[in-house]
Coordinates of C-alpha atoms and ligand atoms in Angstrom, one line a residue:
X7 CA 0.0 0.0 0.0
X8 CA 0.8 3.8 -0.8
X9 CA 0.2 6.1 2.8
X10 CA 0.8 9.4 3.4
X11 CA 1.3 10.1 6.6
X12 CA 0.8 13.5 7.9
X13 CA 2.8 15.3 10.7
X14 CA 3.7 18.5 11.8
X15 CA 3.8 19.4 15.9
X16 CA 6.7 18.0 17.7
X17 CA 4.3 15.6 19.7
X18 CA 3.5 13.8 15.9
X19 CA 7.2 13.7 14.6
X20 CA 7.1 11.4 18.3
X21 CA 4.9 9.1 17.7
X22 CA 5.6 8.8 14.0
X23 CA 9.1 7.9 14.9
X24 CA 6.9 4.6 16.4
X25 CA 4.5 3.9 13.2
X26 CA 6.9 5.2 10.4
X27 CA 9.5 2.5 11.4
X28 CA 7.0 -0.3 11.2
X29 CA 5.5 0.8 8.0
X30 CA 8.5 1.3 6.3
X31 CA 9.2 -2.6 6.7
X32 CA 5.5 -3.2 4.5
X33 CA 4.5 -0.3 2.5
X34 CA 5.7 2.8 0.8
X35 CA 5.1 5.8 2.9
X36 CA 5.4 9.4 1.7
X37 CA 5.8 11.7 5.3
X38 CA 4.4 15.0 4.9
X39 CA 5.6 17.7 7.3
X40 CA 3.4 20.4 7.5
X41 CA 5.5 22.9 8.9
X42 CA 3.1 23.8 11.6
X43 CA 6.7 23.2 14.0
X44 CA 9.6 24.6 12.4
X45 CA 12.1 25.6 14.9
X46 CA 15.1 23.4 15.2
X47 CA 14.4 22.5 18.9
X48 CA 10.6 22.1 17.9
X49 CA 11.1 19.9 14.9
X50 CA 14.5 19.5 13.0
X51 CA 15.6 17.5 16.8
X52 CA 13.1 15.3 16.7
X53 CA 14.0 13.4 13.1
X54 CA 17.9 13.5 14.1
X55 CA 17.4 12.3 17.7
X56 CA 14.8 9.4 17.2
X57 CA 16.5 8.2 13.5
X58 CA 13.6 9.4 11.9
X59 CA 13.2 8.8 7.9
X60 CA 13.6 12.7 7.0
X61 CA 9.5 14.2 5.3
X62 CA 9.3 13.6 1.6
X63 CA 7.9 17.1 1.5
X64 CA 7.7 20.3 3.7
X65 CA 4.9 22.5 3.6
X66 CA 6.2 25.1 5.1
X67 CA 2.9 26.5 6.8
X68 CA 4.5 27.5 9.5
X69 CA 2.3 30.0 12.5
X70 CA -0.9 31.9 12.1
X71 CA -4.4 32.0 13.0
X72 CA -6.1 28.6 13.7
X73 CA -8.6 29.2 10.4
X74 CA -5.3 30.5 7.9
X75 CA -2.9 27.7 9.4
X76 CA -5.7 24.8 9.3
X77 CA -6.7 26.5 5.7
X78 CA -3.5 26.3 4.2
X79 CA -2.4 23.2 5.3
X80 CA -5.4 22.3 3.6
X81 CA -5.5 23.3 0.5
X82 CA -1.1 22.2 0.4
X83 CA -2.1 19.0 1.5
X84 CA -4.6 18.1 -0.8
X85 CA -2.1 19.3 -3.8
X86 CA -0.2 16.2 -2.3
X87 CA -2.6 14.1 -2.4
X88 CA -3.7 14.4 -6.0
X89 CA -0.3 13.8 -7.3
X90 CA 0.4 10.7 -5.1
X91 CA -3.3 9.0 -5.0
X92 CA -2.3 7.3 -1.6
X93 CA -4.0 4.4 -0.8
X94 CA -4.7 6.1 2.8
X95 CA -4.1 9.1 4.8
X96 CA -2.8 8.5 8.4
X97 CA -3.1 11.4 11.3
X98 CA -2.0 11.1 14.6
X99 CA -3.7 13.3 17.9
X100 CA -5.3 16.2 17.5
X101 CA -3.7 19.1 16.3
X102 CA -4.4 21.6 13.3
X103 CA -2.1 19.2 11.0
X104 CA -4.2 16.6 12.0
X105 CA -7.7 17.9 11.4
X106 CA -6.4 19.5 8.1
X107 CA -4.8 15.7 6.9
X108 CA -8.1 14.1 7.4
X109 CA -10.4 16.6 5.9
X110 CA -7.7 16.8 2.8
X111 CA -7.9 12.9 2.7
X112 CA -11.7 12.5 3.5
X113 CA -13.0 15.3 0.6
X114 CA -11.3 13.1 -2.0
X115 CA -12.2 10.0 -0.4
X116 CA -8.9 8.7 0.9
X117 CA -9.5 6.9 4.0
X118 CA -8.1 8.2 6.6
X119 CA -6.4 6.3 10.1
X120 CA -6.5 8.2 13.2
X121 CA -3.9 7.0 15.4
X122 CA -4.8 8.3 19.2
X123 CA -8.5 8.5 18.0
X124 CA -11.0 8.5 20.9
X125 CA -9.4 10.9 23.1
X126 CA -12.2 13.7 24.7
X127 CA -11.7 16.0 27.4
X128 CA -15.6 17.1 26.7
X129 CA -13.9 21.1 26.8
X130 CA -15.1 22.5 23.5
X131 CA -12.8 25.6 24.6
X132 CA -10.0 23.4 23.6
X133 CA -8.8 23.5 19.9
X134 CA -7.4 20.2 20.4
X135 CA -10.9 19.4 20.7
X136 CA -12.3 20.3 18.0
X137 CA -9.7 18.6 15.6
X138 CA -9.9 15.6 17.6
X139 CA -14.2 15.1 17.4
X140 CA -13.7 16.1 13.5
X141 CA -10.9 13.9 12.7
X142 CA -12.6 10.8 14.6
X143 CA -16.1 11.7 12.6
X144 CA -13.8 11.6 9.2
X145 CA -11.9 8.3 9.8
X146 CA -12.0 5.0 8.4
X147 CA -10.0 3.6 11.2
X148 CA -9.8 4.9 14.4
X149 CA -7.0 3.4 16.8
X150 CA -7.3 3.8 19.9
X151 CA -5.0 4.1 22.7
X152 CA -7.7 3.3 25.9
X153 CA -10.5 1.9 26.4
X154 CA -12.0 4.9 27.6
X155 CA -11.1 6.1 24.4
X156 CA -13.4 3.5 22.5
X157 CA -16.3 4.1 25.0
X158 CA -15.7 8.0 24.1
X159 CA -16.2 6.8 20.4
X160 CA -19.4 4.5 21.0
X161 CA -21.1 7.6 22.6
X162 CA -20.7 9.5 19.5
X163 CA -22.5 6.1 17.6
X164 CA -18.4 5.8 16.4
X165 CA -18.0 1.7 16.4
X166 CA -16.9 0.3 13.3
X167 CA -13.2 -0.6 12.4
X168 CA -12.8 0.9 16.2
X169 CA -9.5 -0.6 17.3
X170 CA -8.0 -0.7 20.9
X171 CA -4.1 -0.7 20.1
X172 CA -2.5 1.0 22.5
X173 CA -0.3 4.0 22.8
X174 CA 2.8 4.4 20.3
X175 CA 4.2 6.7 22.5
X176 CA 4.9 4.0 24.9
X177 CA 6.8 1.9 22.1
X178 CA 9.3 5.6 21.4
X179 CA 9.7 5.5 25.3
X180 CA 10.8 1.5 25.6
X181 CA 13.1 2.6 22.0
X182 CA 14.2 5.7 23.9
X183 CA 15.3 3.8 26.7
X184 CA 17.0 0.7 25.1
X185 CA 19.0 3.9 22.9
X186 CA 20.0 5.6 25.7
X187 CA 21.6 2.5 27.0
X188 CA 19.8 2.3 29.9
X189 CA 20.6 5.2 32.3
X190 CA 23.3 6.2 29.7
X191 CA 21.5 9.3 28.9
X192 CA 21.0 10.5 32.1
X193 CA 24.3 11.8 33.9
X194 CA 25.3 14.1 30.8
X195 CA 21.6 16.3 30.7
X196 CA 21.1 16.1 34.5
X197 CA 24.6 17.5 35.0
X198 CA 24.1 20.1 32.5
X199 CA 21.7 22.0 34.2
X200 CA 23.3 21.0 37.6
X201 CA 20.6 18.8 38.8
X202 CA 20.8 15.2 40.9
X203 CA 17.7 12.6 40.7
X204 CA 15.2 13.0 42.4
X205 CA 15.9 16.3 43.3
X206 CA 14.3 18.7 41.4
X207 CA 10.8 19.2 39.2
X208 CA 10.4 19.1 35.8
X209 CA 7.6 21.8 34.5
X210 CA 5.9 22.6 31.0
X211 CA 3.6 24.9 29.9
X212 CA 2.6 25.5 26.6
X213 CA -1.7 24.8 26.1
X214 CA -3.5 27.8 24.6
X215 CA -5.6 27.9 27.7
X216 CA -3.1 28.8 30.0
X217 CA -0.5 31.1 28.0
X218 CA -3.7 32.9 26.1
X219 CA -4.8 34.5 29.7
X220 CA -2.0 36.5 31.0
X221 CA -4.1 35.9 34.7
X222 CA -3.5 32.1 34.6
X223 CA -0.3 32.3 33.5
X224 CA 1.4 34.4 36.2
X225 CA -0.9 32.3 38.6
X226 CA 1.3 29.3 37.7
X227 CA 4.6 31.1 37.3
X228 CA 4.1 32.5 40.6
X229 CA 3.4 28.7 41.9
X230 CA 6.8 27.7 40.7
X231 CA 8.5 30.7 41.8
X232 CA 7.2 30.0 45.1
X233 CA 8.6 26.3 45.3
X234 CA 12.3 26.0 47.1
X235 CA 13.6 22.7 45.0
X236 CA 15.0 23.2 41.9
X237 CA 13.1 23.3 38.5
X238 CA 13.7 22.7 35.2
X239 CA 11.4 24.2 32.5
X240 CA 11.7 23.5 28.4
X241 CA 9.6 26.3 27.5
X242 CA 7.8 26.0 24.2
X243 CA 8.1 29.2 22.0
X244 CA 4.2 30.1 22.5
X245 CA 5.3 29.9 26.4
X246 CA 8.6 32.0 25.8
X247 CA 6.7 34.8 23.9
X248 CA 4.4 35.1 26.7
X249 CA 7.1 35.2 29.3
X250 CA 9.0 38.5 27.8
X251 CA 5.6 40.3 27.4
X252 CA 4.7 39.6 30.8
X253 CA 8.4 40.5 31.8
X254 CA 8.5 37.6 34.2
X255 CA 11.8 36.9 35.8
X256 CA 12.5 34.1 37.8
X257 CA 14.2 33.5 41.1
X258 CA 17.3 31.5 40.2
X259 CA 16.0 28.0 41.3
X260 CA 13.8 28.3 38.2
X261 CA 15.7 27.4 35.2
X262 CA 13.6 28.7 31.9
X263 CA 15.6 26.2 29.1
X264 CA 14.9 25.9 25.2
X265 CA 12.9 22.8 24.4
X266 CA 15.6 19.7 24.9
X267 CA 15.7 16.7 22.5
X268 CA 13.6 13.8 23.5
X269 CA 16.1 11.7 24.8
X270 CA 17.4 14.3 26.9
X271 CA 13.7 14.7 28.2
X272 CA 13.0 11.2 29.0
X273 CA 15.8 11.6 31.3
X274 CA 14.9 14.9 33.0
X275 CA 11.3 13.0 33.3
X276 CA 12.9 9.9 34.5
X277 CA 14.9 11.7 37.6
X278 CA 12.8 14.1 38.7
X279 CA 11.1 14.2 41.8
X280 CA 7.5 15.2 40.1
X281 CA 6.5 16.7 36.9
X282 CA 4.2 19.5 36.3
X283 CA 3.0 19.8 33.3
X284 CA -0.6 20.8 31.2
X285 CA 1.2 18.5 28.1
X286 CA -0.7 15.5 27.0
X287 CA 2.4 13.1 26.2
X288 CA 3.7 14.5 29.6
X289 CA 1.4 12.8 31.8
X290 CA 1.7 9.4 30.3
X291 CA 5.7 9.7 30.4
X292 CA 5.9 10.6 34.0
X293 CA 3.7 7.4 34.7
X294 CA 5.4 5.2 32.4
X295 CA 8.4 6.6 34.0
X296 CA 6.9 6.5 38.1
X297 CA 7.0 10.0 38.4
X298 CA 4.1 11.8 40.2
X299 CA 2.7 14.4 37.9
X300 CA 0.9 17.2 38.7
X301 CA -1.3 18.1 35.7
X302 CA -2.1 22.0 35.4
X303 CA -5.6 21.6 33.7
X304 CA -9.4 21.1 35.0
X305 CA -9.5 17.7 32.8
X306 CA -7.4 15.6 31.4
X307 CA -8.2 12.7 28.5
X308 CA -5.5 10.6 30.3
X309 CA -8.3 10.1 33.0
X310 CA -6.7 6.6 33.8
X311 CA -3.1 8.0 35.0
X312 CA -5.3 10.4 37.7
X313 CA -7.8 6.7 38.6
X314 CA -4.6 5.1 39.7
X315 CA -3.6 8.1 41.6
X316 CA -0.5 9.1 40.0
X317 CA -1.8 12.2 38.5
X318 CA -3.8 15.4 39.9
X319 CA -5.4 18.0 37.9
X320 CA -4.5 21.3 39.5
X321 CA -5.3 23.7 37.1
X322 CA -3.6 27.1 37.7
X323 CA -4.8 27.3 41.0
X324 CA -1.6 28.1 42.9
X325 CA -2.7 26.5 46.6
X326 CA -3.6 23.5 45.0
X327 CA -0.2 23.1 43.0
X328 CA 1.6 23.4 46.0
X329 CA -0.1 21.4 48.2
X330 CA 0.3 18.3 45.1
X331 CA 3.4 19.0 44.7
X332 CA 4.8 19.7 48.7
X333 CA 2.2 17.2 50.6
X334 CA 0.9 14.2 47.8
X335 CA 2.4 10.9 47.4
X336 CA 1.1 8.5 44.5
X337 CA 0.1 4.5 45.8
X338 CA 3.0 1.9 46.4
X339 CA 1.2 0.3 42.7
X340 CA 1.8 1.3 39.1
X341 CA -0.9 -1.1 36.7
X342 CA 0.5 -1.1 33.1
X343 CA -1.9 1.7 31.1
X344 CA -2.2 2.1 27.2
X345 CA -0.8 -1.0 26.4
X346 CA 2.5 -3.5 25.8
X347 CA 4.8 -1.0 23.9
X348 CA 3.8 -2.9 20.5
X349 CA 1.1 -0.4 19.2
X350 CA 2.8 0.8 16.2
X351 CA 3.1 -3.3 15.0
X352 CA -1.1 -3.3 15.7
X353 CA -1.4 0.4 13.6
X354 CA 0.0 -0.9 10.6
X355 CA -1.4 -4.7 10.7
X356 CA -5.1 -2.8 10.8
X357 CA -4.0 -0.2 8.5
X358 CA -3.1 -3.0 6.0
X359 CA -6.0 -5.0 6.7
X360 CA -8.8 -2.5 7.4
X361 CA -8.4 0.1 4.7
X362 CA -10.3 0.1 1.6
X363 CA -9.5 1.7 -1.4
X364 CA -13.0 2.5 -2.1
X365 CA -13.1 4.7 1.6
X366 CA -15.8 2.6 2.8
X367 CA -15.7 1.6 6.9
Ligands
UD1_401 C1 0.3 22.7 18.9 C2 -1.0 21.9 19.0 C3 -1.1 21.3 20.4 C4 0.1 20.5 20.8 C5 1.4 21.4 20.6 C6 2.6 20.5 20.8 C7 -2.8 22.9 17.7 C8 -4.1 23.6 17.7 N1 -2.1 22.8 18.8 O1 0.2 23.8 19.8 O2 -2.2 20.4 20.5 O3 0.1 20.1 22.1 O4 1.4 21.9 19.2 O5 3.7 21.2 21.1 O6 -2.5 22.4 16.6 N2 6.1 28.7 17.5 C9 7.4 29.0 17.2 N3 8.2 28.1 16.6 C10 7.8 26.8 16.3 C11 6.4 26.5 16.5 C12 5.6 27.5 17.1 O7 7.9 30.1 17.5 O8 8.5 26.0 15.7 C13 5.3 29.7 18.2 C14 4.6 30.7 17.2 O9 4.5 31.9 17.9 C15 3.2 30.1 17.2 C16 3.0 29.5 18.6 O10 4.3 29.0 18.9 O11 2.2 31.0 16.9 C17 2.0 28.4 18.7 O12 2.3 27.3 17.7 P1 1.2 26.4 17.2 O13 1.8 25.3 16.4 O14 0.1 27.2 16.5 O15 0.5 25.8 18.4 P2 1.2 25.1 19.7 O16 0.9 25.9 20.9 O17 2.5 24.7 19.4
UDP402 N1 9.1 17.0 24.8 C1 10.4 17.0 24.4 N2 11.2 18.1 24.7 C2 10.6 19.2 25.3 C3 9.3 19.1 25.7 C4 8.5 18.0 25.4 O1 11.0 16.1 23.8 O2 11.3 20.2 25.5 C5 8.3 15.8 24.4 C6 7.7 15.1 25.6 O3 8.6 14.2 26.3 C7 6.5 14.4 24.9 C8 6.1 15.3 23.8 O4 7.2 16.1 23.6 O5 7.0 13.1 24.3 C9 4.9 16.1 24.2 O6 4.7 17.2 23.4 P1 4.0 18.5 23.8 O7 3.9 18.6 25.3 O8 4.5 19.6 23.0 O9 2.5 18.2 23.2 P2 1.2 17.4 23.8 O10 1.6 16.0 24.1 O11 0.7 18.2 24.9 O12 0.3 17.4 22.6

């Protein structure tokens, strides 16, 4: 089979490292980059640090407006797609690359695979949102990473060629780790920003509903300005752009970094006391990983890491980040969640299997 796969946000360039491997072995796959991440540290790092086959083609849409970003990629992705004549489109999570891939693919009647489908946080405030419910309600095959997520699907009257596979961010990890050799990873990042394990946080903030309100924002700054251990903060370039408008400057145990390399993030993850973080990926990681996280939204679509009581949602309510972060310990027991670290293998079996060229469920 001919599949296009479409990324562009640093978290998709993650989990395609997973799926793109595995496809490679069977099928011809053309990776289409949208652009929508262009900075080295948000992109370029990704495809050199996880061995990633480089994209076939670069859109080059770079920022803008949700409508003009989702627009173009649209219109640049279906100009792909009428030269190649794929076989099927395949989108992973929920960003504007993905909803713009699967309408591109679903208006000329490519199906489309939606790896992460399912996922709700039932906030229609959240863009994510919104690409997620369309992309879902334009898929031909819909893999899932929970069973939550295939109960979110059913409610919606979603159940055909609906596929719990797991989560192909846990299969990077397990790579990520056997790469790193082990703990090989660890003492060069850690010692770079002068940090031992277990001894410091590891934050991120980067969701449009906490850097879009200038009030939230400082409310969490001022959290983590208020903490005594170390922390270490990747900040995303929405985040950083915030930051120097709201002239925030940090007491010194709050180290503001670019956005690190994945393997050097695993390891930060790995050794850190607790993360705090409003990142999906983020939550899962620190569980994977047995790190408490402390998740600075109301909701979270990764409901089962907050069931077994290794994550709580504190939004940007300062008390209540400092009381999960000073005063909360997670249970002695860690079930395995999202799977056996062999999604990407189930992806492409069902991708080969379950796709039509005709579009039909
Ligand atoms: C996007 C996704 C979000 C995902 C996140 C992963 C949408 C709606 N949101 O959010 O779901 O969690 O990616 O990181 O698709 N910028 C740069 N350099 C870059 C990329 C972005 O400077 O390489 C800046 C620009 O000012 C841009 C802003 O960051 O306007 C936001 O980027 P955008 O891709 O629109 O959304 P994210 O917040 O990254
Ligand atoms: N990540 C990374 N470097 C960073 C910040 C995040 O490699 O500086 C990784 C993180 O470990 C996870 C993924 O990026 O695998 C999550 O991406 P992000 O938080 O941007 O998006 P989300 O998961 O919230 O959609």
């Amino acid at each position: 089979m001919k599949i296009v796969s479409i990324v562009g946000a640093r978290p998709q360039f993650i989990k395609a490292a997973a799926v793109s491997r595995k496809l490679r072995e069977r099928h011809q796959e053309i990776l289409v980059h949208t652009g929508q991440h262009y900075d080295y540290e948000m992109s370029g790092i990704f495809f050199d640090g996880l061995e990633m086959p480089r994209p076939d083609a670069n859109l080059e849409i770079g920022s803008g407006p949700h409508g003009a970003q989702t627009g173009a990629m649209l219109k640049a992705i279906e100009e792909v797609l009428v030269v190649e004549r794929p076989d099927a489109v395949l989108v992973y999570g929920d960003t504007n690359s993905t909803l713009a891939g699967a309408l591109a693919a679903a208006k000329l009647s490519v199906p489309v695979a939606h790896v992460e489908a399912g996922l709700r946080s039932f906030n229609r405030g959240m863009p994510e949102e919104i690409n997620r419910v369309m992309a879902d309600h334009l898929s031909h095959l819909l893999l899932c990473p929970s069973d939550t997520a295939v109960r979110n699907l059913a409610a919606e009257g979603i159940f055909e060629n609906v596929h719990l596979v797991g989560d192909v961010m846990l299969d990077v990890l397990n790579w990520a780790k056997q790469h790193a050799g082990g703990n090989g990873n660890r003492p060069a990042v850690l010692s770079r920003f002068g940090l031992s394990e277990r001894a410091y946080l590891l934050a991120t903030v980067h969701r449009s509903e906490n850097t879009n309100d200038v009030a939230q924002l400082s409310r969490i700054f001022e959290a983590l300005d208020s903490l005594e251990e170390p922390i270490v903060f990747p900040v995303h370039p929405r985040t950083r752009k915030m930051i120097g408008e709201m002239g925030f400057r940090p007491r010194p145990h709050l180290h503001l970094i670019d956005p690190v390399g994945y393997l050097d993030m695993v390891a930060l993850v790995g050794s850190a006391r607790s993360v705090l973080t409003d990142s999906g990926g983020l939550q899962k990681e620190a569980y994977w990983l047995g790190v408490p996280c402390v998740t600075l939204r109301n909701e979270t679509e990764w409901v089962e890491t907050v069931e077994t009581g290794w994550n709580v949602l504190a939004g940007s309510d300062r008390d209540k980040i400092l009381r999960a972060v000073n005063s909360w310990n997670p249970p002695d027991s860690r079930p395995a969640l999202y799977g056996d670290g062999a999604a990407a293998s189930k992806c492409v079996d069902l991708i080969a299997a379950g796709l039509s060229c005709d579009g039909s469920r």
